[in-house]
Amino acid sequence: MTYEFTIIVPVYNEAANLKRVEQELSNYIKIASKKTKILFVNDGSKDKSQELIEEICANNLDFTFIQFKENCGLSAAITAGFKNVDTELVGYIDSDLQTAPEDFNLLLKEIGAYDLVTGVRANRKDSFVKNMSSTIANGIRRSFTHDGMDDTGCPLKVIKTEYAKKIPMFKGLHRFLPAMILLQNGKIKQIPVQHFPRIAGEAKYGLWNRLLGPLMDCFAYLWMKKKYINYKIVKKG
């Protein structure tokens, strides 16, 4: 069976959501515009997430997993996913399912002409404080990266794997994926997608790490941009 698209699902203490994740992604696989498989990355969960992940993977041939020894953070989980993907395209979605898997088809429709297509959460169903802090954080990032993206934190993206595998790992990476594609002279696009309130589990980010963290990461990004090496081999003898 030849897969074309892998969806990475980072997991950290999401036992309350995982059966719903199984159902939603199983339903999506049936209507996906590309032959799709799922890769859970368990980021050192301390609840029953791993037990449920193994049960899901045992019951579904299109589901696989990686388990971290300890919690390393979202950026590490995404990077590990990128490094273990063998399909032409890779995407990711958060296990809280505040975005809809079926919207991957909207992104896949555009990926041929681009190297990354990201969602923009339309009519966000978050609290006023969360929406405001995200708006401020996105504004800070845009002023540093000039990537033109309105919602880099949207947990629904599709990337050409050859570009994803070249992204260097650093904490805060998940906030800078479009900018990191631009460093490779890639093309990016954003598309409105659905957004839903969290109905189970707990959010992993608060006001403090939505504002201070991104600001500090911006300086790390500027350093990386200055030092970034980008080349293409045109001929070998």
Tab-separated table of C-alpha atoms in Angstrom, residues 75-214:
chain	number	residue	atom	x	y	z
A	75	SER	CA	8.269	21.452	18.572
A	76	ALA	CA	10.220	18.279	19.364
A	77	ALA	CA	7.146	16.151	18.685
A	78	ILE	CA	6.570	17.781	15.313
A	79	THR	CA	10.245	17.486	14.373
A	80	ALA	CA	10.356	13.802	15.327
A	81	GLY	CA	7.309	13.311	13.155
A	82	PHE	CA	8.968	15.038	10.207
A	83	LYS	CA	12.075	12.866	10.579
A	84	ASN	CA	10.040	9.645	10.594
A	85	VAL	CA	7.796	10.424	7.632
A	86	ASP	CA	8.309	8.587	4.336
A	87	THR	CA	5.478	10.104	2.282
A	88	GLU	CA	5.702	12.951	-0.217
A	89	LEU	CA	3.476	15.166	1.927
A	90	VAL	CA	3.230	15.660	5.677
A	91	GLY	CA	0.736	17.537	7.798
A	92	TYR	CA	-0.184	17.884	11.416
A	93	ILE	CA	-3.234	18.446	13.573
A	94	ASP	CA	-3.547	18.908	17.325
A	95	SER	CA	-5.130	16.080	19.287
A	96	ASP	CA	-7.641	18.483	20.867
A	97	LEU	CA	-9.445	18.507	17.493
A	98	GLN	CA	-10.243	22.202	17.572
A	99	THR	CA	-9.691	22.038	13.817
A	100	ALA	CA	-11.432	19.643	11.428
A	101	PRO	CA	-9.529	16.841	9.657
A	102	GLU	CA	-11.724	17.197	6.567
A	103	ASP	CA	-10.222	20.655	6.040
A	104	PHE	CA	-6.957	18.931	5.109
A	105	ASN	CA	-8.553	18.444	1.690
A	106	LEU	CA	-8.745	22.237	1.296
A	107	LEU	CA	-5.007	22.505	1.995
A	108	LEU	CA	-4.097	19.507	-0.180
A	109	LYS	CA	-5.945	21.100	-3.085
A	110	GLU	CA	-3.417	23.970	-3.049
A	111	ILE	CA	-0.189	22.190	-2.098
A	112	GLY	CA	0.847	21.406	-5.671
A	113	ALA	CA	1.767	25.036	-6.348
A	114	TYR	CA	3.128	25.687	-2.836
A	115	ASP	CA	5.545	24.101	-0.385
A	116	LEU	CA	3.488	24.829	2.736
A	117	VAL	CA	-0.223	25.524	3.048
A	118	THR	CA	-1.501	26.507	6.480
A	119	GLY	CA	-4.941	27.058	7.868
A	120	VAL	CA	-6.225	30.311	9.323
A	121	ARG	CA	-8.755	29.717	12.087
A	122	ALA	CA	-11.947	31.510	11.030
A	123	ASN	CA	-14.411	32.552	13.746
A	124	ARG	CA	-12.180	31.229	16.527
A	125	LYS	CA	-14.068	29.591	19.385
A	126	ASP	CA	-11.565	30.488	22.113
A	127	SER	CA	-11.807	32.848	25.070
A	128	PHE	CA	-11.265	36.577	24.634
A	129	VAL	CA	-7.932	36.395	26.486
A	130	LYS	CA	-6.678	33.498	24.340
A	131	ASN	CA	-7.761	35.186	21.108
A	132	MET	CA	-6.205	38.507	22.108
A	133	SER	CA	-2.909	36.966	23.219
A	134	SER	CA	-2.703	34.971	19.980
A	135	THR	CA	-3.398	38.106	17.927
A	136	ILE	CA	-0.617	39.975	19.723
A	137	ALA	CA	1.798	37.039	19.395
A	138	ASN	CA	1.069	36.689	15.678
A	139	GLY	CA	1.674	40.408	15.210
A	140	ILE	CA	5.032	40.131	16.976
A	141	ARG	CA	6.070	37.190	14.813
A	142	ARG	CA	5.031	38.892	11.576
A	143	SER	CA	7.108	41.949	12.461
A	144	PHE	CA	10.169	39.720	12.854
A	145	THR	CA	9.621	37.173	10.073
A	146	HIS	CA	7.697	39.159	7.423
A	147	ASP	CA	6.028	35.899	6.427
A	148	GLY	CA	2.624	37.514	5.851
A	149	MET	CA	0.847	34.810	7.854
A	150	ASP	CA	-2.110	35.801	10.041
A	151	ASP	CA	-2.278	32.666	12.194
A	152	THR	CA	0.990	30.715	12.336
A	153	GLY	CA	-0.263	28.887	15.427
A	154	CYS	CA	-3.085	27.211	13.529
A	155	PRO	CA	-2.626	23.465	14.145
A	156	LEU	CA	-3.584	22.450	10.613
A	157	LYS	CA	-0.815	22.473	8.012
A	158	VAL	CA	0.384	20.560	4.948
A	159	ILE	CA	4.043	20.666	3.896
A	160	LYS	CA	6.055	19.015	1.158
A	161	THR	CA	8.182	16.535	3.065
A	162	GLU	CA	11.444	17.479	1.347
A	163	TYR	CA	11.056	20.948	2.881
A	164	ALA	CA	9.858	19.693	6.273
A	165	LYS	CA	12.900	17.467	6.705
A	166	LYS	CA	15.258	20.425	6.171
A	167	ILE	CA	13.770	22.472	9.003
A	168	PRO	CA	16.279	22.641	11.885
A	169	MET	CA	14.912	21.749	15.305
A	170	PHE	CA	14.601	24.375	18.021
A	171	LYS	CA	12.086	25.044	20.781
A	172	GLY	CA	9.296	27.219	19.440
A	173	LEU	CA	9.666	25.720	15.947
A	174	HIS	CA	5.926	25.130	15.628
A	175	ARG	CA	5.349	28.904	15.632
A	176	PHE	CA	7.730	29.494	12.708
A	177	LEU	CA	6.999	26.783	10.146
A	178	PRO	CA	5.951	29.187	7.351
A	179	ALA	CA	9.007	31.377	7.975
A	180	MET	CA	11.291	28.324	7.915
A	181	ILE	CA	9.898	27.342	4.517
A	182	LEU	CA	10.590	30.869	3.246
A	183	LEU	CA	14.223	30.475	4.366
A	184	GLN	CA	14.400	27.571	1.905
A	185	ASN	CA	13.021	29.845	-0.836
A	186	GLY	CA	9.774	27.894	-0.682
A	187	LYS	CA	6.276	29.207	-1.392
A	188	ILE	CA	3.582	29.433	1.272
A	189	LYS	CA	-0.157	30.079	1.400
A	190	GLN	CA	-2.850	30.410	4.057
A	191	ILE	CA	-6.489	29.269	3.749
A	192	PRO	CA	-9.424	29.802	6.162
A	193	VAL	CA	-10.428	26.629	8.054
A	194	GLN	CA	-13.045	25.746	10.655
A	195	HIS	CA	-12.405	26.111	14.369
A	196	PHE	CA	-14.187	24.554	17.348
A	197	PRO	CA	-14.042	24.899	21.129
A	198	ARG	CA	-12.019	22.358	23.104
A	199	ILE	CA	-14.479	19.849	24.552
A	200	ALA	CA	-12.106	17.587	26.526
A	201	GLY	CA	-8.672	17.737	28.109
A	202	GLU	CA	-6.774	20.860	29.105
A	203	ALA	CA	-5.007	23.539	27.064
A	204	LYS	CA	-1.205	23.324	27.305
A	205	TYR	CA	-0.523	27.046	26.772
A	206	GLY	CA	-1.482	30.024	28.897
A	207	LEU	CA	-1.176	33.776	28.564
A	208	TRP	CA	2.455	33.809	29.721
A	209	ASN	CA	3.820	31.294	27.212
A	210	ARG	CA	1.700	32.679	24.383
A	211	LEU	CA	3.361	36.102	24.651
A	212	LEU	CA	6.769	35.885	26.295
A	213	GLY	CA	7.724	32.600	24.619
A	214	PRO	CA	7.028	33.806	21.063
